[in-house]
CSV table of C-alpha atoms in Angstrom, one decimal:
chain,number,residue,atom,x,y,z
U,1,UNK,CA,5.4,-1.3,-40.2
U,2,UNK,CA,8.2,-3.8,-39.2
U,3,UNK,CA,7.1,-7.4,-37.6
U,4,UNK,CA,7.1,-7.8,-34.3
U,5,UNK,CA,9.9,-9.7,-32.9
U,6,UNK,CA,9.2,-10.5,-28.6
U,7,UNK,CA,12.4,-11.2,-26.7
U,8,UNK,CA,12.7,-13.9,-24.1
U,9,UNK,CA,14.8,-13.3,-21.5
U,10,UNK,CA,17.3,-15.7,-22.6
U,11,UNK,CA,18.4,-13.3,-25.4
U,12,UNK,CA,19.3,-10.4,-23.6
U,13,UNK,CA,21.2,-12.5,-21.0
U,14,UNK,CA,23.1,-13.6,-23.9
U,15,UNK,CA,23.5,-10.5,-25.1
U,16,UNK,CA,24.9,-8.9,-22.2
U,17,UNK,CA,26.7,-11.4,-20.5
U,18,UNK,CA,30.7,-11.5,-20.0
U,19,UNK,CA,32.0,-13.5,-22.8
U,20,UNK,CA,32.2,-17.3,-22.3
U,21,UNK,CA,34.5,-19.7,-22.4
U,22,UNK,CA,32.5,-22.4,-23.8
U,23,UNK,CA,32.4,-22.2,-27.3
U,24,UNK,CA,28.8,-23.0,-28.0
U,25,UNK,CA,28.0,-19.9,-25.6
U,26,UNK,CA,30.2,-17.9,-26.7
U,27,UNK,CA,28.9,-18.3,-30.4
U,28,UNK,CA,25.3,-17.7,-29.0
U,29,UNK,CA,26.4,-14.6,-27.4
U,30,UNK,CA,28.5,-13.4,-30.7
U,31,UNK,CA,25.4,-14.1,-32.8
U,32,UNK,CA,22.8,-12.1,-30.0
U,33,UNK,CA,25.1,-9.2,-30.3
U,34,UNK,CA,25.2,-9.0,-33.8
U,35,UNK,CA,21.6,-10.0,-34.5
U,36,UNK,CA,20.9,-7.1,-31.9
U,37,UNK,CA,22.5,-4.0,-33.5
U,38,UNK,CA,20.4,-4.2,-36.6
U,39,UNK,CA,17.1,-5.8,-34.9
U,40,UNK,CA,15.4,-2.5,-34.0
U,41,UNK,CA,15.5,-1.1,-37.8
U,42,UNK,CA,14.1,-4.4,-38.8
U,43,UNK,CA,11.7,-5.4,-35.9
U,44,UNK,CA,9.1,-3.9,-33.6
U,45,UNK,CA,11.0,-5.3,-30.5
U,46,UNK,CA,8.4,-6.2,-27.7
U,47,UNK,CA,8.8,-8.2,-24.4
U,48,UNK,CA,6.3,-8.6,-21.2
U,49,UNK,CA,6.5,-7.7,-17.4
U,50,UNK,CA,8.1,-11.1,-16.9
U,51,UNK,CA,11.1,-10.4,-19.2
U,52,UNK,CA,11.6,-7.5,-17.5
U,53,UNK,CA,10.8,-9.5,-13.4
U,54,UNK,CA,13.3,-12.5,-14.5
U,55,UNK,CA,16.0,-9.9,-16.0
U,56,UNK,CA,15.7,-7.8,-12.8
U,57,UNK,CA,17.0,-10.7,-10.4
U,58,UNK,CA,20.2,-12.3,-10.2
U,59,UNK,CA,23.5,-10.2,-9.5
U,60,UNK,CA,22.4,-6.5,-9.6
U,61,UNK,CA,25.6,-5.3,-12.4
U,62,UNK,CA,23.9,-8.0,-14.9
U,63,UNK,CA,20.5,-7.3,-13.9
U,64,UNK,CA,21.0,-3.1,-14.5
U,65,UNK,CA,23.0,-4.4,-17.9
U,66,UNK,CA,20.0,-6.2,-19.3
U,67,UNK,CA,17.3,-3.8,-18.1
U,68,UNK,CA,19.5,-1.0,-20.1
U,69,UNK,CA,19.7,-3.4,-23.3
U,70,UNK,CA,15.1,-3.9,-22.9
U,71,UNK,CA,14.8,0.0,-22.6
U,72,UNK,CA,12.5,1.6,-25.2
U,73,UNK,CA,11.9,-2.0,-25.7
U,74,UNK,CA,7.4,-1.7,-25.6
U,75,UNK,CA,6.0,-4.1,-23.3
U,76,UNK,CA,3.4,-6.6,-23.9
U,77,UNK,CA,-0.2,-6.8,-21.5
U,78,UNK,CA,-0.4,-10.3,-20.1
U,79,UNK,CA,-3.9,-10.1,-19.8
U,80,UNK,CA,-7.0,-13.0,-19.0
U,81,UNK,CA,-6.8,-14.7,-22.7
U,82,UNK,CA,-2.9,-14.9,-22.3
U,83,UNK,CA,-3.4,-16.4,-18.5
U,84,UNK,CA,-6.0,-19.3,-20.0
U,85,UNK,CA,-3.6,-19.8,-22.8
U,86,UNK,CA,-0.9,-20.2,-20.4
U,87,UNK,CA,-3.2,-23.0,-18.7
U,88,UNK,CA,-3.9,-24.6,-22.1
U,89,UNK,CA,-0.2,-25.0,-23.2
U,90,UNK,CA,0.7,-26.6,-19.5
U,91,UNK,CA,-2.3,-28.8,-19.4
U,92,UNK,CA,-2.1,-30.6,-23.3
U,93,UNK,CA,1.1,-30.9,-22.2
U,94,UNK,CA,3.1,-28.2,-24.8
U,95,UNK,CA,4.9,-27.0,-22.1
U,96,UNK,CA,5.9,-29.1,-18.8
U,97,UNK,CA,4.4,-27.9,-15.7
U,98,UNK,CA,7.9,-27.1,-14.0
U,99,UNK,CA,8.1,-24.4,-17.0
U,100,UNK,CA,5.0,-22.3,-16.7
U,101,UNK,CA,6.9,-19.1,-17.0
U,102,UNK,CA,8.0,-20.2,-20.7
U,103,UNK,CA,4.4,-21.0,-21.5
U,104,UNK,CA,3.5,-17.6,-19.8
U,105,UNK,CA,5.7,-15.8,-22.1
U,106,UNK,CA,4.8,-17.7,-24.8
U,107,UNK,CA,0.7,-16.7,-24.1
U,108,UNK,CA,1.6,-13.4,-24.0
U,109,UNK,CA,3.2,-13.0,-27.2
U,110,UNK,CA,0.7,-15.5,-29.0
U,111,UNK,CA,-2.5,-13.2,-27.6
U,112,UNK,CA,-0.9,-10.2,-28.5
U,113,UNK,CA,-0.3,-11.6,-32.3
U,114,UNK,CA,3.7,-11.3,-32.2
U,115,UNK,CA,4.9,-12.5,-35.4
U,116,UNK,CA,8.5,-13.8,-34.3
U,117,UNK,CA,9.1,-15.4,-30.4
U,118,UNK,CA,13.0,-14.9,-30.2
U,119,UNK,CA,14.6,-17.4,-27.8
U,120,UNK,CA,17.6,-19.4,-26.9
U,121,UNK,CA,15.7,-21.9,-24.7
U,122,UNK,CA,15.9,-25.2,-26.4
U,123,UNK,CA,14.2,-27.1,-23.6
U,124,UNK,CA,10.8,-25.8,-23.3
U,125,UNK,CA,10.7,-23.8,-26.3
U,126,UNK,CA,13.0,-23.5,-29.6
U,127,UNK,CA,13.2,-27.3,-30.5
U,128,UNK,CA,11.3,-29.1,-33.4
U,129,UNK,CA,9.4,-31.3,-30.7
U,130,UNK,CA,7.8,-28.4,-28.5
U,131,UNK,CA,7.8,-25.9,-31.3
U,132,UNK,CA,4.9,-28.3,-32.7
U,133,UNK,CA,3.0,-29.2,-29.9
U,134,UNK,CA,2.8,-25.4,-29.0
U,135,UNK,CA,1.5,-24.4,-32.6
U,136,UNK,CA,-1.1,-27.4,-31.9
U,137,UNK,CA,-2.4,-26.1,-28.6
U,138,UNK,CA,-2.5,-22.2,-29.9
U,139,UNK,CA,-4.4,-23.5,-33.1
U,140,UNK,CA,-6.5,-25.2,-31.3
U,141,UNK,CA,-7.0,-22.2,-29.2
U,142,UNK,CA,-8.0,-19.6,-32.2
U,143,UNK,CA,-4.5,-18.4,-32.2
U,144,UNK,CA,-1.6,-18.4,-34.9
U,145,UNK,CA,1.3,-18.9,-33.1
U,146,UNK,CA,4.3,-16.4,-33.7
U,147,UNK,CA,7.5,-18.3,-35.8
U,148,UNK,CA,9.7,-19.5,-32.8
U,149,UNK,CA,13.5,-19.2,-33.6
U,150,UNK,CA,16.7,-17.8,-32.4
U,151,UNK,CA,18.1,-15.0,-32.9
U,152,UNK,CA,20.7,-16.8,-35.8
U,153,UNK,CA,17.3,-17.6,-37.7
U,154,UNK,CA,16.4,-14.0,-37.9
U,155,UNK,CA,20.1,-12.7,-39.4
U,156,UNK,CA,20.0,-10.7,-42.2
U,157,UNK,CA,21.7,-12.4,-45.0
U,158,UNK,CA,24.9,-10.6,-46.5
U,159,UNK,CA,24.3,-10.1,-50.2
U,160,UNK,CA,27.5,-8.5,-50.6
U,161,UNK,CA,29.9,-10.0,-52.8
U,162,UNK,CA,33.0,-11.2,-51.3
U,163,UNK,CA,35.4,-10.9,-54.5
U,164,UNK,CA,34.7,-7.2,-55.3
């Protein structure tokens, strides 16, 4: 059985957005795409019902594109524990109030003991500051929290040697 790898919406977006110009972006997207093609042989992809609500708005080409990319993808129950841990992570503060949905999706993979929460969202989720103060609050709340990274952190390394 593979770990469980949930995906934030942020990484199919990348993944099937036009290329950017911006360099940074465009790496981000580069690395989603090629994280992508192996991640299903290696992980048990999951998401929620709010991946798939937040993917589904917006312009409707992009929003069929990344619905496509999340199908066969299994989708995760946000059910009453996930909803109180949601509460939990906004009130001590792990997540700011004006980013509920992030501490929604983070709930639902937490109660539903994902083992990797795959994100590009640095703000509220993916950065050495909130990463701790979310592995607090789940802790605290009976739950080990899933590793947060990006989808870089979760490459495969190339063992192949370059000089044969």
């Amino acid at each position: 059985m593979n770990p469980t790898a949930y995906i934030e919406t942020s990484v199919v977006s990348y993944l099937t957005s036009w290329p950017s110009r911006d360099l940074v972006v465009a790496a981000y997207q580069q690395v989603t795409r090629e994280w992508w093609r192996n991640a299903r042989d290696r992980f048990d992809l999951v998401a929620s019902e709010l991946v798939i609500a937040e993917a589904s708005a917006g312009d409707e080409d992009s929003a069929r594109a990344r619905l496509a990319a999340l199908e066969g993808v299994t989708l995760l129950d946000a059910t009453e524990d996930a909803a109180n841990l949601t509460q939990k992570l906004l009130g001590l503060g792990a997540v700011p109030h004006t980013a509920a949905e992030d501490a929604a999706h983070i709930a639902i993979a937490v109660t539903n003991g994902v083992h990797y929460f795959v994100t590009w969202n640095f703000r509220h989720i993916a950065n050495a500051a909130m990463r701790s103060q979310i592995e607090r609050v789940c802790r605290q709340s009976g739950y080990e929290p899933p590793i947060i990274c990006t989808p870089n952190e979760l490459m495969e390394p190339n063992h192949e040697d370059p000089t044969a």
